[in-house]
PDB file of C-alpha atoms and ligand atoms in Angstrom:
ATOM      1  CA  MET A   1      69.489  38.971 245.029  1.00 56.00           C
ATOM      2  CA  PRO A   2      71.286  41.952 246.469  1.00 58.00           C
ATOM      3  CA  SER A   3      72.307  41.665 250.093  1.00 78.00           C
ATOM      4  CA  LEU A   4      71.445  45.281 250.822  1.00 89.00           C
ATOM      5  CA  LYS A   5      68.272  45.493 252.873  1.00 90.00           C
ATOM      6  CA  ILE A   6      66.648  48.783 253.687  1.00 93.00           C
ATOM      7  CA  LYS A   7      65.000  48.365 257.060  1.00 93.00           C
ATOM      8  CA  ASN A   8      65.141  51.486 259.157  1.00 94.00           C
ATOM      9  CA  ALA A   9      64.887  54.761 257.257  1.00 95.00           C
ATOM     10  CA  LYS A  10      64.826  57.964 259.247  1.00 94.00           C
ATOM     11  CA  PHE A  11      64.695  61.625 258.297  1.00 93.00           C
ATOM     12  CA  ILE A  12      67.593  63.339 260.070  1.00 95.00           C
ATOM     13  CA  LYS A  13      67.788  66.970 259.038  1.00 92.00           C
ATOM     14  CA  SER A  14      67.562  69.630 256.362  1.00 91.00           C
ATOM     15  CA  ILE A  15      70.618  71.759 255.811  1.00 91.00           C
ATOM     16  CA  LEU A  16      71.723  74.690 253.656  1.00 86.00           C
ATOM     17  CA  ASP A  17      75.478  74.168 253.802  1.00 87.00           C
ATOM     18  CA  ARG A  18      77.824  71.259 254.266  1.00 92.00           C
ATOM     19  CA  ILE A  19      79.096  72.562 257.604  1.00 93.00           C
ATOM     20  CA  SER A  20      75.759  71.430 259.043  1.00 94.00           C
ATOM     21  CA  LYS A  21      76.025  67.872 257.736  1.00 96.00           C
ATOM     22  CA  PRO A  22      74.742  65.265 260.201  1.00 97.00           C
ATOM     23  CA  LYS A  23      76.950  63.033 262.280  1.00 97.00           C
ATOM     24  CA  PRO A  24      78.137  60.361 262.046  1.00 97.00           C
ATOM     25  CA  ALA A  25      79.727  60.749 258.627  1.00 97.00           C
ATOM     26  CA  LEU A  26      78.385  57.965 256.404  1.00 98.00           C
ATOM     27  CA  PRO A  27      78.440  57.370 252.639  1.00 98.00           C
ATOM     28  CA  GLU A  28      75.992  59.654 250.865  1.00 98.00           C
ATOM     29  CA  ILE A  29      73.766  58.732 247.935  1.00 97.00           C
ATOM     30  CA  VAL A  30      72.464  61.941 246.433  1.00 97.00           C
ATOM     31  CA  PHE A  31      69.306  62.462 244.360  1.00 94.00           C
ATOM     32  CA  SER A  32      68.932  65.286 241.918  1.00 92.00           C
ATOM     33  CA  GLY A  33      66.507  66.204 239.209  1.00 89.00           C
ATOM     34  CA  ARG A  34      64.097  68.815 238.033  1.00 85.00           C
ATOM     35  CA  SER A  35      60.956  69.381 240.014  1.00 81.00           C
ATOM     36  CA  ASN A  36      58.258  66.773 239.398  1.00 82.00           C
ATOM     37  CA  VAL A  37      60.721  64.246 237.978  1.00 89.00           C
ATOM     38  CA  GLY A  38      59.720  61.747 240.660  1.00 88.00           C
ATOM     39  CA  LYS A  39      62.507  62.170 243.188  1.00 88.00           C
ATOM     40  CA  SER A  40      60.418  61.904 246.347  1.00 85.00           C
ATOM     41  CA  SER A  41      58.464  59.003 244.881  1.00 90.00           C
ATOM     42  CA  LEU A  42      61.671  57.131 244.065  1.00 95.00           C
ATOM     43  CA  ILE A  43      62.974  57.571 247.597  1.00 93.00           C
ATOM     44  CA  ASN A  44      59.622  56.438 249.018  1.00 92.00           C
ATOM     45  CA  CYS A  45      59.711  53.389 246.751  1.00 95.00           C
ATOM     46  CA  LEU A  46      63.271  52.560 247.800  1.00 95.00           C
ATOM     47  CA  VAL A  47      62.485  52.689 251.501  1.00 94.00           C
ATOM     48  CA  ASN A  48      59.023  51.118 251.066  1.00 93.00           C
ATOM     49  CA  GLN A  49      57.216  53.945 252.827  1.00 90.00           C
ATOM     50  CA  ARG A  50      54.508  56.168 251.475  1.00 86.00           C
ATOM     51  CA  ASN A  51      55.108  59.872 251.952  1.00 83.00           C
ATOM     52  CA  PHE A  52      58.456  59.264 253.582  1.00 83.00           C
ATOM     53  CA  ALA A  53      60.514  61.757 251.561  1.00 81.00           C
ATOM     54  CA  ARG A  54      57.722  64.281 251.668  1.00 71.00           C
ATOM     55  CA  VAL A  55      57.934  64.556 255.447  1.00 52.00           C
ATOM     56  CA  SER A  56      60.730  67.056 255.269  1.00 49.00           C
ATOM     57  CA  LYS A  57      59.477  68.824 252.191  1.00 50.00           C
ATOM     58  CA  LYS A  58      58.497  72.351 252.988  1.00 48.00           C
ATOM     59  CA  PRO A  59      56.134  73.929 250.507  1.00 42.00           C
ATOM     60  CA  GLY A  60      57.140  77.118 248.757  1.00 36.00           C
ATOM     61  CA  LYS A  61      60.570  78.486 248.343  1.00 42.00           C
ATOM     62  CA  THR A  62      62.422  76.862 251.195  1.00 44.00           C
ATOM     63  CA  GLN A  63      64.840  74.487 249.573  1.00 68.00           C
ATOM     64  CA  THR A  64      67.201  72.380 251.560  1.00 81.00           C
ATOM     65  CA  ILE A  65      69.561  69.438 251.377  1.00 89.00           C
ATOM     66  CA  ASN A  66      67.648  66.674 253.147  1.00 90.00           C
ATOM     67  CA  PHE A  67      69.418  63.803 254.894  1.00 94.00           C
ATOM     68  CA  PHE A  68      67.782  60.428 255.500  1.00 95.00           C
ATOM     69  CA  ASN A  69      69.673  57.877 257.564  1.00 97.00           C
ATOM     70  CA  ILE A  70      69.325  54.310 256.305  1.00 97.00           C
ATOM     71  CA  ASP A  71      70.127  51.675 258.912  1.00 97.00           C
ATOM     72  CA  ASN A  72      73.065  53.735 260.152  1.00 97.00           C
ATOM     73  CA  LYS A  73      74.868  52.535 257.018  1.00 97.00           C
ATOM     74  CA  PHE A  74      74.405  55.415 254.611  1.00 98.00           C
ATOM     75  CA  TYR A  75      72.431  58.558 253.897  1.00 98.00           C
ATOM     76  CA  LEU A  76      70.001  59.196 251.112  1.00 96.00           C
ATOM     77  CA  VAL A  77      70.337  62.878 250.312  1.00 94.00           C
ATOM     78  CA  ASP A  78      67.472  64.663 248.614  1.00 89.00           C
ATOM     79  CA  LEU A  79      68.732  67.622 246.622  1.00 84.00           C
ATOM     80  CA  PRO A  80      66.036  69.889 245.276  1.00 72.00           C
ATOM     81  CA  GLY A  81      66.436  71.957 242.134  1.00 65.00           C
ATOM     82  CA  TYR A  82      69.378  72.690 239.860  1.00 61.00           C
ATOM     83  CA  GLY A  83      71.213  75.693 241.176  1.00 39.00           C
ATOM     84  CA  PHE A  84      73.847  75.144 238.516  1.00 41.00           C
ATOM     85  CA  ALA A  85      71.496  76.128 235.751  1.00 41.00           C
ATOM     86  CA  ARG A  86      71.506  79.699 236.851  1.00 44.00           C
ATOM     87  CA  ARG A  87      75.267  80.036 236.675  1.00 44.00           C
ATOM     88  CA  SER A  88      75.116  81.087 233.055  1.00 43.00           C
ATOM     89  CA  LYS A  89      72.898  83.973 234.028  1.00 46.00           C
ATOM     90  CA  MET A  90      75.397  85.113 236.605  1.00 42.00           C
ATOM     91  CA  GLN A  91      72.704  84.993 239.201  1.00 44.00           C
ATOM     92  CA  GLN A  92      74.172  82.455 241.502  1.00 48.00           C
ATOM     93  CA  ASP A  93      72.522  82.807 244.877  1.00 55.00           C
ATOM     94  CA  SER A  94      73.636  81.485 248.229  1.00 56.00           C
ATOM     95  CA  TRP A  95      71.535  78.351 247.743  1.00 55.00           C
ATOM     96  CA  ASP A  96      73.405  77.469 244.542  1.00 71.00           C
ATOM     97  CA  LYS A  97      76.679  78.040 246.298  1.00 79.00           C
ATOM     98  CA  GLY A  98      75.517  75.902 249.209  1.00 84.00           C
ATOM     99  CA  ILE A  99      74.750  72.986 246.881  1.00 87.00           C
ATOM    100  CA  GLU A 100      77.924  73.370 244.847  1.00 89.00           C
ATOM    101  CA  ASP A 101      80.009  73.623 247.964  1.00 91.00           C
ATOM    102  CA  TYR A 102      78.337  70.531 249.362  1.00 94.00           C
ATOM    103  CA  LEU A 103      78.879  68.519 246.177  1.00 95.00           C
ATOM    104  CA  LEU A 104      82.455  69.668 245.669  1.00 95.00           C
ATOM    105  CA  ASN A 105      83.601  69.150 249.236  1.00 95.00           C
ATOM    106  CA  SER A 106      81.922  65.965 250.407  1.00 96.00           C
ATOM    107  CA  PRO A 107      84.347  63.064 250.572  1.00 96.00           C
ATOM    108  CA  GLU A 108      81.414  60.947 251.772  1.00 97.00           C
ATOM    109  CA  LEU A 109      79.533  61.483 248.505  1.00 97.00           C
ATOM    110  CA  LEU A 110      79.339  58.055 246.902  1.00 98.00           C
ATOM    111  CA  ILE A 111      77.255  58.850 243.858  1.00 98.00           C
ATOM    112  CA  ILE A 112      74.728  61.334 242.585  1.00 97.00           C
ATOM    113  CA  LEU A 113      71.688  59.947 240.848  1.00 98.00           C
ATOM    114  CA  VAL A 114      70.521  62.238 238.076  1.00 97.00           C
ATOM    115  CA  LEU A 115      66.827  61.684 237.471  1.00 96.00           C
ATOM    116  CA  ILE A 116      65.350  62.340 234.042  1.00 97.00           C
ATOM    117  CA  ASP A 117      61.664  61.893 233.216  1.00 95.00           C
ATOM    118  CA  SER A 118      61.441  59.002 230.692  1.00 98.00           C
ATOM    119  CA  LYS A 119      58.767  60.726 228.683  1.00 96.00           C
ATOM    120  CA  VAL A 120      59.888  64.357 228.955  1.00 95.00           C
ATOM    121  CA  GLY A 121      63.527  63.573 228.245  1.00 96.00           C
ATOM    122  CA  VAL A 122      66.594  65.755 228.717  1.00 96.00           C
ATOM    123  CA  LYS A 123      66.333  69.480 229.367  1.00 92.00           C
ATOM    124  CA  LYS A 124      69.060  72.077 229.277  1.00 90.00           C
ATOM    125  CA  THR A 125      69.390  72.063 233.071  1.00 87.00           C
ATOM    126  CA  ASP A 126      70.029  68.309 232.985  1.00 92.00           C
ATOM    127  CA  GLN A 127      72.758  68.801 230.381  1.00 94.00           C
ATOM    128  CA  GLN A 128      74.342  71.516 232.490  1.00 90.00           C
ATOM    129  CA  LEU A 129      74.285  69.336 235.569  1.00 91.00           C
ATOM    130  CA  ILE A 130      75.929  66.395 233.768  1.00 95.00           C
ATOM    131  CA  GLU A 131      78.595  68.666 232.285  1.00 94.00           C
ATOM    132  CA  TRP A 132      79.272  70.146 235.675  1.00 92.00           C
ATOM    133  CA  LEU A 133      79.508  66.724 237.362  1.00 95.00           C
ATOM    134  CA  ASP A 134      81.775  65.466 234.615  1.00 96.00           C
ATOM    135  CA  PHE A 135      84.031  68.502 234.860  1.00 95.00           C
ATOM    136  CA  ASN A 136      84.293  68.095 238.625  1.00 95.00           C
ATOM    137  CA  HIS A 137      84.815  64.319 238.475  1.00 97.00           C
ATOM    138  CA  ILE A 138      81.749  63.541 240.546  1.00 97.00           C
ATOM    139  CA  ALA A 139      80.395  60.032 239.921  1.00 97.00           C
ATOM    140  CA  PHE A 140      76.838  59.963 238.616  1.00 98.00           C
ATOM    141  CA  GLN A 141      74.201  57.512 237.453  1.00 98.00           C
ATOM    142  CA  VAL A 142      71.404  58.578 235.148  1.00 98.00           C
ATOM    143  CA  VAL A 143      68.002  57.219 236.172  1.00 98.00           C
ATOM    144  CA  ALA A 144      65.035  57.540 233.822  1.00 98.00           C
ATOM    145  CA  THR A 145      61.914  57.894 235.967  1.00 97.00           C
ATOM    146  CA  LYS A 146      58.239  57.092 235.363  1.00 97.00           C
ATOM    147  CA  ALA A 147      59.207  54.204 233.078  1.00 98.00           C
ATOM    148  CA  ASP A 148      55.625  52.943 233.307  1.00 98.00           C
ATOM    149  CA  GLN A 149      54.555  55.874 231.148  1.00 98.00           C
ATOM    150  CA  ILE A 150      56.317  54.652 228.041  1.00 97.00           C
ATOM    151  CA  SER A 151      56.244  51.357 226.147  1.00 96.00           C
ATOM    152  CA  ARG A 152      59.179  48.963 225.870  1.00 93.00           C
ATOM    153  CA  SER A 153      59.900  50.055 222.322  1.00 94.00           C
ATOM    154  CA  GLN A 154      59.754  53.709 223.296  1.00 96.00           C
ATOM    155  CA  GLN A 155      62.110  52.901 226.147  1.00 96.00           C
ATOM    156  CA  THR A 156      64.798  51.660 223.785  1.00 95.00           C
ATOM    157  CA  LYS A 157      64.488  54.815 221.711  1.00 96.00           C
ATOM    158  CA  GLN A 158      64.395  57.098 224.721  1.00 97.00           C
ATOM    159  CA  GLU A 159      67.467  55.448 226.215  1.00 97.00           C
ATOM    160  CA  GLN A 160      69.498  56.252 223.108  1.00 97.00           C
ATOM    161  CA  ARG A 161      68.055  59.724 222.949  1.00 97.00           C
ATOM    162  CA  ILE A 162      68.830  60.513 226.590  1.00 98.00           C
ATOM    163  CA  ARG A 163      72.400  59.262 226.062  1.00 98.00           C
ATOM    164  CA  ASN A 164      72.786  61.459 223.002  1.00 98.00           C
ATOM    165  CA  ASP A 165      71.309  64.516 224.653  1.00 98.00           C
ATOM    166  CA  LEU A 166      73.597  64.117 227.641  1.00 98.00           C
ATOM    167  CA  GLY A 167      76.671  63.370 225.530  1.00 97.00           C
ATOM    168  CA  LEU A 168      77.118  59.924 227.059  1.00 97.00           C
ATOM    169  CA  ALA A 169      78.706  56.904 225.406  1.00 96.00           C
ATOM    170  CA  ALA A 170      76.463  54.650 223.308  1.00 94.00           C
ATOM    171  CA  THR A 171      77.056  51.876 225.835  1.00 94.00           C
ATOM    172  CA  TYR A 172      76.280  53.951 228.928  1.00 95.00           C
ATOM    173  CA  PRO A 173      73.567  52.069 230.847  1.00 95.00           C
ATOM    174  CA  ILE A 174      70.584  54.168 231.854  1.00 97.00           C
ATOM    175  CA  LEU A 175      68.558  52.761 234.694  1.00 98.00           C
ATOM    176  CA  PHE A 176      64.831  52.835 233.999  1.00 98.00           C
ATOM    177  CA  PHE A 177      62.750  53.204 237.130  1.00 98.00           C
ATOM    178  CA  SER A 178      59.077  53.338 238.039  1.00 98.00           C
ATOM    179  CA  SER A 179      57.837  54.094 241.506  1.00 96.00           C
ATOM    180  CA  LYS A 180      54.418  53.037 240.317  1.00 96.00           C
ATOM    181  CA  ASP A 181      55.181  49.460 239.284  1.00 97.00           C
ATOM    182  CA  ARG A 182      58.597  49.274 241.018  1.00 97.00           C
ATOM    183  CA  THR A 183      60.498  48.669 237.778  1.00 97.00           C
ATOM    184  CA  GLY A 184      64.226  49.056 238.366  1.00 98.00           C
ATOM    185  CA  ARG A 185      64.043  48.996 242.153  1.00 97.00           C
ATOM    186  CA  GLN A 186      66.085  45.810 242.541  1.00 96.00           C
ATOM    187  CA  GLU A 187      68.541  47.021 239.927  1.00 97.00           C
ATOM    188  CA  LEU A 188      69.050  50.294 241.764  1.00 97.00           C
ATOM    189  CA  ILE A 189      69.463  48.527 245.109  1.00 97.00           C
ATOM    190  CA  ARG A 190      72.018  46.221 243.510  1.00 96.00           C
ATOM    191  CA  LEU A 191      73.915  49.214 242.149  1.00 97.00           C
ATOM    192  CA  LEU A 192      73.955  50.918 245.552  1.00 97.00           C
ATOM    193  CA  ASP A 193      74.906  47.638 247.211  1.00 96.00           C
ATOM    194  CA  ASN A 194      77.891  47.288 244.864  1.00 96.00           C
ATOM    195  CA  LEU A 195      79.063  50.820 245.506  1.00 96.00           C
ATOM    196  CA  LEU A 196      78.677  50.507 249.258  1.00 96.00           C
ATOM    197  CA  SER A 197      80.567  47.229 249.364  1.00 94.00           C
ATOM    198  CA  GLN A 198      83.498  48.769 247.472  1.00 92.00           C
ATOM    199  CA  ILE A 199      84.217  51.291 250.219  1.00 87.00           C
TER     200      ILE A 199
HETATM  201  P1  GTP B 201      59.468  68.008 243.603  1.00 86.98           P
HETATM  202  O1  GTP B 201      59.651  67.598 245.031  1.00 86.98           O
HETATM  203  O2  GTP B 201      58.326  68.953 243.412  1.00 86.98           O
HETATM  204  O3  GTP B 201      60.716  68.505 242.999  1.00 86.98           O
HETATM  205  O4  GTP B 201      59.031  66.714 242.761  1.00 86.98           O
HETATM  206  P2  GTP B 201      59.660  65.268 242.820  1.00 86.98           P
HETATM  207  O5  GTP B 201      60.777  65.158 241.851  1.00 86.98           O
HETATM  208  O6  GTP B 201      59.952  64.867 244.223  1.00 86.98           O
HETATM  209  O7  GTP B 201      58.457  64.385 242.235  1.00 86.98           O
HETATM  210  P3  GTP B 201      57.361  63.576 243.029  1.00 86.98           P
HETATM  211  O8  GTP B 201      57.924  62.299 243.543  1.00 86.98           O
HETATM  212  O9  GTP B 201      56.670  64.445 243.990  1.00 86.98           O
HETATM  213  O10 GTP B 201      56.390  63.165 241.823  1.00 86.98           O
HETATM  214  C1  GTP B 201      55.823  64.150 240.974  1.00 86.98           C
HETATM  215  C2  GTP B 201      54.606  63.569 240.286  1.00 86.98           C
HETATM  216  O11 GTP B 201      54.965  62.498 239.438  1.00 86.98           O
HETATM  217  C3  GTP B 201      53.554  63.003 241.243  1.00 86.98           C
HETATM  218  O12 GTP B 201      52.296  63.320 240.758  1.00 86.98           O
HETATM  219  C4  GTP B 201      53.812  61.515 241.205  1.00 86.98           C
HETATM  220  O13 GTP B 201      52.672  60.759 241.498  1.00 86.98           O
HETATM  221  C5  GTP B 201      54.275  61.311 239.782  1.00 86.98           C
HETATM  222  N1  GTP B 201      55.180  60.155 239.688  1.00 86.98           N
HETATM  223  C6  GTP B 201      56.310  59.975 240.396  1.00 86.98           C
HETATM  224  N2  GTP B 201      56.906  58.823 240.079  1.00 86.98           N
HETATM  225  C7  GTP B 201      56.126  58.244 239.142  1.00 86.98           C
HETATM  226  C8  GTP B 201      56.202  57.017 238.420  1.00 86.98           C
HETATM  227  O14 GTP B 201      57.112  56.198 238.572  1.00 86.98           O
HETATM  228  N3  GTP B 201      55.214  56.782 237.517  1.00 86.98           N
HETATM  229  C9  GTP B 201      54.191  57.646 237.306  1.00 86.98           C
HETATM  230  N4  GTP B 201      53.285  57.333 236.396  1.00 86.98           N
HETATM  231  N5  GTP B 201      54.094  58.814 237.983  1.00 86.98           N
HETATM  232  C10 GTP B 201      55.029  59.103 238.885  1.00 86.98           C
HETATM  233 MG1   MG B 202      60.027  65.992 246.013  1.00 86.98          MG
END
């Protein structure tokens, strides 16, 4: 059993640039993924609270970097959208720059979890994100969400497919997660526990 216990989870603030990061500085575990991939649900599942991550979610176009303080030990950081995807179109807006700047200049960033829908699989924006993280030497873990929507045999196939589509090694472990039946929750907590204890 992992020793990491998530007891007190608190929404702290939404920011647009790293200058506004909350104090104190604590290790940051960042969540990214396309809309609807199950990001908020995963965070809610992790902290055992319904509608927790949604609290800060503003409907419409306001998109922010959301900080949740967990037991004054670390932050969960909810990162909406893939600004990077638009780079190729030369339409990088201030939001994209805000995210990039945050990711590139955050010594507290422990890992970024890249969420991919188990059933939908890898999209171009996911590929671009992984390439960008790789290029910038930012540690990432791929998490396949909504694992309850595919069978065990499909899971094995999808795992290989996601690896291929993201250009990852054949041995790269993808973490399958379901907020619905809590598959992968202990595994993810163990992974975070390991990372946090290495600091
Ligand atoms: P945005 O905030 O819009 O970017 O979406 P999100 O990535 O935060 O996804 P959210 O957690 O809001 O979930 C999107 C939809 O997927 C909701 O209808 C959820 O109920 C559903 N969903 C999320 N996780 C799971 C899961 O593990 N299994 C199943 N079956 N559905 C899920
Ligand atoms: Mg959400």
